[in-house]
C-alpha cells in the first residue's frame, strides 16, 4: 500500500505550496483516479510516489509518503523505481535509446530481468498498445500520440506493483483509449495498483475506478468511491470540471446519476 500522511510540498523558488495536507491511501488491486483543474497539484502528487519529490525536485516537503512501509525520504529513487512506475505527462522526456524496442527493454533489464524475458515483455505490451509496428523506429521520431503509448509501454514492461499514469489518453484515438482501459483493468486484476491522473472524465467513467480524488488548489476537495466522486456534479463544477455527460443528462431528467450510456438507459427503462 502507498500512504500519504498530511503531505505538503512547495517547489524551490515558489512561495505557494503545490500540495497542502494531502492524506490518501492507494491499495494494490485498485484503480485510483486523480482529477482537478490545472495547477491543482495532480502531477506533483504523482512525483511524491516514486521519490522524485523530494530527491529530484528541490523544495520544502512536510508529511510522510510510505510505499509498502518504506519512507520515500529515506529510500533512493533507484529502489523506489522497482515499486512505482511513473509515466510523465510529457513523454519525450523519457526516451534515450536508439530504437523503441531497446527503450522498452531498458527498464526491466536495468532491474535485473533476463534480456530474453525483457524482450518478451516488450513485444507483448507493444502489441497491446498498437505500437508493435514501431519497434525499430527511434522513439523521438514518433508522433505525440505514439510517444505517449510508448511511454506507457516502457513503464508496463517493468511490472512494478504500482503504476502511475499522468494523462494517458492525451492525443489518443478511441481505439487506443479502449486498449488503455483493457490494460489498466488487467493490471488491477493481477493485483497491481494504478493511479491515473486525467482530465478525460468520459474515459474515467468507462474505466470505472475503485476510488477517486479531486484536488483543488493543492488540497483534497473530495475523495471516495470512484462512481460517487465522478457523479458529484456540485463538487466537480466547483472545481472547474465537467461531470460525465450521462451524469448531467440523468440529473436533468430527474434520474439517479449514471456514468455510462448503458446505465442511463437501464434507469430510463425502469422508470
Short mmCIF file of C-alpha atoms in Angstrom, two decimals:
data_model
loop_
_atom_site.label_atom_id
_atom_site.label_comp_id
_atom_site.label_asym_id
_atom_site.label_seq_id
_atom_site.Cartn_x
_atom_site.Cartn_y
_atom_site.Cartn_z
CA UNK A 1 0.00 0.00 0.00
CA UNK A 2 1.04 3.59 -0.62
CA UNK A 3 0.17 6.01 2.17
CA UNK A 4 0.34 9.79 2.07
CA UNK A 5 0.08 11.35 5.51
CA UNK A 6 -0.53 15.09 5.67
CA UNK A 7 1.82 15.77 2.74
CA UNK A 8 2.78 19.35 1.90
CA UNK A 9 5.22 20.41 -0.81
CA UNK A 10 6.46 23.75 -2.07
CA UNK A 11 8.81 23.94 -5.07
CA UNK A 12 12.07 25.81 -4.59
CA UNK A 13 11.61 29.45 -5.58
CA UNK A 14 7.85 29.38 -5.04
CA UNK A 15 6.01 30.95 -2.12
CA UNK A 16 2.92 28.77 -2.58
CA UNK A 17 2.50 25.13 -1.66
CA UNK A 18 1.60 22.85 -4.59
CA UNK A 19 0.31 20.23 -2.13
CA UNK A 20 -1.49 21.16 1.07
CA UNK A 21 -2.09 18.48 3.65
CA UNK A 22 -2.76 15.54 1.31
CA UNK A 23 -3.72 12.27 3.02
CA UNK A 24 -4.54 9.28 0.80
CA UNK A 25 -4.19 5.52 0.60
CA UNK A 26 -3.53 3.53 -2.58
CA UNK A 27 -4.09 -0.21 -2.25
CA UNK A 28 -2.88 -2.95 -4.56
CA UNK A 29 -5.55 -4.31 -6.83
CA UNK A 30 -7.31 -0.95 -7.10
CA UNK A 31 -7.51 1.95 -9.53
CA UNK A 32 -7.36 5.47 -8.12
CA UNK A 33 -8.42 8.34 -10.39
CA UNK A 34 -6.99 11.79 -9.68
CA UNK A 35 -8.87 14.77 -11.08
CA UNK A 36 -8.66 18.53 -10.75
CA UNK A 37 -8.25 21.78 -12.66
CA UNK A 38 -4.92 22.99 -14.00
CA UNK A 39 -2.32 23.67 -11.28
CA UNK A 40 -4.32 21.64 -8.75
CA UNK A 41 -1.25 19.60 -7.77
CA UNK A 42 -2.02 16.39 -9.66
CA UNK A 43 1.39 15.88 -11.32
CA UNK A 44 3.13 17.00 -8.13
CA UNK A 45 1.23 14.31 -6.25
CA UNK A 46 2.50 11.62 -8.64
CA UNK A 47 6.08 12.82 -8.20
CA UNK A 48 5.88 12.14 -4.48
CA UNK A 49 5.03 8.48 -5.06
CA UNK A 50 8.37 7.38 -6.53
CA UNK A 51 10.66 9.76 -4.70
CA UNK A 52 11.18 12.35 -7.44
CA UNK A 53 9.92 14.62 -4.70
CA UNK A 54 11.97 15.30 -2.63
CA UNK A 55 15.08 13.69 -4.19
CA UNK A 56 14.97 15.25 -7.67
CA UNK A 57 12.68 18.27 -7.38
CA UNK A 58 14.03 20.67 -4.75
CA UNK A 59 11.70 22.34 -2.31
CA UNK A 60 10.19 22.09 1.14
CA UNK A 61 8.32 18.88 1.97
CA UNK A 62 6.32 18.10 5.10
CA UNK A 63 4.47 14.92 5.95
CA UNK A 64 5.23 11.31 5.02
CA UNK A 65 4.86 9.15 1.90
CA UNK A 66 5.17 5.41 2.55
CA UNK A 67 5.49 2.82 -0.22
CA UNK A 68 4.91 -0.62 1.28
CA UNK A 69 6.02 0.85 4.59
CA UNK A 70 9.18 2.50 3.21
CA UNK A 71 9.55 6.26 3.72
CA UNK A 72 10.34 7.85 0.33
CA UNK A 73 12.51 10.46 2.05
CA UNK A 74 14.98 7.80 3.15
CA UNK A 75 14.81 5.45 0.14
CA UNK A 76 16.82 6.17 -3.05
CA UNK A 77 14.93 6.69 -6.30
CA UNK A 78 16.63 3.60 -7.75
CA UNK A 79 14.92 1.44 -5.11
CA UNK A 80 11.56 3.17 -5.37
CA UNK A 81 11.63 2.67 -9.16
CA UNK A 82 11.27 -1.06 -8.52
CA UNK A 83 7.97 -0.35 -6.77
CA UNK A 84 6.42 2.62 -8.60
CA UNK A 85 6.46 3.13 -12.35
CA UNK A 86 5.64 6.68 -13.46
CA UNK A 87 4.51 7.79 -16.92
CA UNK A 88 5.15 11.52 -17.33
CA UNK A 89 2.67 13.91 -18.91
CA UNK A 90 5.37 14.91 -21.43
CA UNK A 91 6.68 11.55 -22.76
CA UNK A 92 9.52 12.95 -24.88
CA UNK A 93 11.49 13.45 -21.67
CA UNK A 94 11.65 9.70 -21.09
CA UNK A 95 13.43 8.45 -24.21
CA UNK A 96 17.13 7.97 -24.92
CA UNK A 97 17.54 4.57 -26.65
CA UNK A 98 18.23 4.10 -30.38
CA UNK A 99 15.05 2.08 -31.06
CA UNK A 100 11.70 1.75 -29.37
CA UNK A 101 12.38 -1.94 -28.72
CA UNK A 102 15.60 -1.05 -26.86
CA UNK A 103 13.65 1.57 -24.91
CA UNK A 104 11.00 -0.91 -23.81
CA UNK A 105 13.65 -3.45 -22.78
CA UNK A 106 15.85 -0.99 -20.90
CA UNK A 107 13.74 -0.71 -17.76
CA UNK A 108 13.33 -4.40 -16.95
CA UNK A 109 16.96 -5.18 -17.86
CA UNK A 110 18.06 -2.38 -15.53
CA UNK A 111 16.04 -4.09 -12.79
CA UNK A 112 17.89 -7.37 -13.40
CA UNK A 113 15.44 -9.11 -15.73
CA UNK A 114 16.92 -11.53 -18.27
CA UNK A 115 17.15 -9.89 -21.75
CA UNK A 116 15.00 -12.60 -23.36
CA UNK A 117 12.29 -12.08 -20.77
CA UNK A 118 12.59 -8.31 -21.21
CA UNK A 119 12.12 -8.70 -24.97
CA UNK A 120 9.11 -10.96 -24.44
CA UNK A 121 7.50 -8.32 -22.22
CA UNK A 122 8.30 -5.55 -24.70
CA UNK A 123 6.72 -7.39 -27.63
CA UNK A 124 3.61 -8.26 -25.63
CA UNK A 125 2.98 -4.73 -24.32
CA UNK A 126 3.75 -3.15 -27.69
CA UNK A 127 1.10 -5.32 -29.31
CA UNK A 128 -1.45 -4.42 -26.62
CA UNK A 129 -0.91 -0.69 -27.21
CA UNK A 130 -0.77 -0.94 -31.02
CA UNK A 131 2.88 0.17 -31.36
CA UNK A 132 4.45 -3.15 -32.36
CA UNK A 133 4.95 -1.82 -35.92
CA UNK A 134 7.13 0.97 -34.50
CA UNK A 135 9.65 -1.14 -32.57
CA UNK A 136 12.56 -0.46 -34.94
CA UNK A 137 11.96 3.29 -35.01
CA UNK A 138 13.91 5.79 -32.86
CA UNK A 139 11.46 6.90 -30.12
CA UNK A 140 12.00 10.60 -30.79
CA UNK A 141 10.71 10.21 -34.37
CA UNK A 142 7.26 9.08 -33.20
CA UNK A 143 4.18 11.29 -33.19
CA UNK A 144 2.93 12.75 -29.93
CA UNK A 145 0.25 10.09 -29.51
CA UNK A 146 2.70 7.30 -30.35
CA UNK A 147 5.20 8.69 -27.85
CA UNK A 148 2.52 8.64 -25.16
CA UNK A 149 1.73 4.99 -25.83
CA UNK A 150 5.45 4.18 -25.92
CA UNK A 151 5.98 5.84 -22.54
CA UNK A 152 3.13 3.80 -21.04
CA UNK A 153 4.60 0.62 -22.55
CA UNK A 154 8.07 1.41 -21.18
CA UNK A 155 6.69 1.52 -17.65
CA UNK A 156 4.47 -1.55 -18.06
CA UNK A 157 7.42 -3.74 -19.09
CA UNK A 158 8.96 -3.10 -15.66
CA UNK A 159 5.96 -4.81 -13.99
CA UNK A 160 6.07 -2.63 -10.89
CA UNK A 161 3.35 -3.24 -8.28
CA UNK A 162 2.28 0.41 -8.56
CA UNK A 163 1.78 2.24 -11.87
CA UNK A 164 1.17 6.00 -12.03
CA UNK A 165 -0.14 7.43 -15.32
CA UNK A 166 -0.20 11.18 -15.99
CA UNK A 167 -2.82 11.99 -18.68
CA UNK A 168 -2.51 8.62 -20.51
CA UNK A 169 -5.30 9.40 -23.03
CA UNK A 170 -3.74 12.64 -24.21
CA UNK A 171 -3.53 12.59 -28.02
CA UNK A 172 -5.12 9.12 -28.29
CA UNK A 173 -7.96 7.95 -30.54
CA UNK A 174 -10.97 5.91 -29.42
CA UNK A 175 -9.31 2.58 -30.28
CA UNK A 176 -6.28 3.33 -28.14
CA UNK A 177 -8.42 4.60 -25.27
CA UNK A 178 -10.25 1.28 -25.26
CA UNK A 179 -6.91 -0.55 -25.28
CA UNK A 180 -5.74 1.51 -22.30
CA UNK A 181 -8.87 0.55 -20.36
CA UNK A 182 -8.13 -3.12 -21.08
CA UNK A 183 -4.50 -2.73 -19.99
CA UNK A 184 -5.33 -0.87 -16.78
CA UNK A 185 -8.14 -3.29 -15.90
CA UNK A 186 -5.75 -6.21 -16.44
CA UNK A 187 -3.23 -4.62 -14.07
CA UNK A 188 -5.96 -4.36 -11.44
CA UNK A 189 -6.96 -7.99 -11.93
CA UNK A 190 -3.31 -9.01 -11.36
CA UNK A 191 -3.26 -7.25 -8.00
CA UNK A 192 -1.34 -4.17 -9.07
CA UNK A 193 -2.38 -0.62 -8.21
CA UNK A 194 -2.91 2.05 -10.86
CA UNK A 195 -3.02 5.78 -10.12
CA UNK A 196 -4.42 7.72 -13.07
CA UNK A 197 -4.34 11.50 -13.47
CA UNK A 198 -6.73 12.58 -16.20
CA UNK A 199 -8.95 15.42 -17.41
CA UNK A 200 -10.80 12.89 -19.59
CA UNK A 201 -13.84 12.28 -17.38
CA UNK A 202 -15.68 10.25 -20.04
CA UNK A 203 -12.75 7.84 -20.27
CA UNK A 204 -12.55 7.65 -16.46
CA UNK A 205 -16.26 6.83 -16.33
CA UNK A 206 -15.68 3.94 -18.75
CA UNK A 207 -12.60 2.86 -16.75
CA UNK A 208 -14.71 2.60 -13.56
CA UNK A 209 -12.02 3.39 -10.97
CA UNK A 210 -12.39 1.91 -7.49
CA UNK A 211 -11.77 5.29 -5.88
CA UNK A 212 -11.24 8.87 -6.95
CA UNK A 213 -9.91 12.10 -5.52
CA UNK A 214 -10.46 15.63 -6.76
CA UNK A 215 -7.70 18.13 -6.00
CA UNK A 216 -8.21 21.87 -5.99
CA UNK A 217 -5.53 24.36 -5.03
CA UNK A 218 -3.31 21.57 -3.73
CA UNK A 219 -6.00 20.32 -1.33
CA UNK A 220 -8.37 17.35 -1.40
CA UNK A 221 -11.80 18.64 -2.41
CA UNK A 222 -13.40 15.20 -2.23
CA UNK A 223 -12.24 11.60 -2.00
CA UNK A 224 -14.32 8.44 -2.10
CA UNK A 225 -15.65 5.66 -4.30
CA UNK A 226 -14.98 6.36 -7.94
CA UNK A 227 -18.62 6.25 -9.02
CA UNK A 228 -19.71 8.60 -6.23
CA UNK A 229 -16.98 11.17 -6.85
CA UNK A 230 -17.48 11.28 -10.63
CA UNK A 231 -21.23 11.65 -10.08
CA UNK A 232 -20.90 14.57 -7.64
CA UNK A 233 -21.94 17.35 -10.01
CA UNK A 234 -21.67 20.14 -7.45
CA UNK A 235 -18.09 19.34 -6.40
CA UNK A 236 -16.97 18.71 -9.98
CA UNK A 237 -18.32 22.04 -11.20
CA UNK A 238 -16.97 23.90 -8.18
CA UNK A 239 -13.53 22.57 -9.14
CA UNK A 240 -13.97 23.67 -12.80
CA UNK A 241 -14.57 20.13 -14.05
CA UNK A 242 -17.35 18.87 -16.31
CA UNK A 243 -19.11 15.77 -14.94
CA UNK A 244 -19.60 12.84 -17.34
CA UNK A 245 -22.31 13.61 -19.87
CA UNK A 246 -24.52 10.73 -18.68
CA UNK A 247 -24.44 12.14 -15.14
CA UNK A 248 -25.54 15.52 -16.46
CA UNK A 249 -28.37 14.01 -18.54
CA UNK A 250 -29.59 11.89 -15.63
CA UNK A 251 -29.69 14.96 -13.42
CA UNK A 252 -31.65 16.99 -15.99
CA UNK A 253 -34.37 14.32 -16.27
CA UNK A 254 -34.53 13.58 -12.55
CA UNK A 255 -32.81 10.19 -12.53
CA UNK A 256 -30.10 8.87 -10.18
CA UNK A 257 -26.60 9.62 -11.55
CA UNK A 258 -25.24 7.08 -14.03
CA UNK A 259 -21.74 7.15 -15.50
CA UNK A 260 -22.32 5.20 -18.72
CA UNK A 261 -24.93 5.15 -21.51
CA UNK A 262 -25.91 1.57 -20.64
CA UNK A 263 -26.52 2.52 -17.02
CA UNK A 264 -28.52 5.57 -18.03
CA UNK A 265 -30.63 3.54 -20.46
CA UNK A 266 -31.38 0.94 -17.77
CA UNK A 267 -32.61 3.70 -15.44
CA UNK A 268 -34.83 5.15 -18.17
CA UNK A 269 -36.38 1.73 -18.88
CA UNK A 270 -37.03 1.09 -15.19
CA UNK A 271 -38.76 4.43 -14.76
#
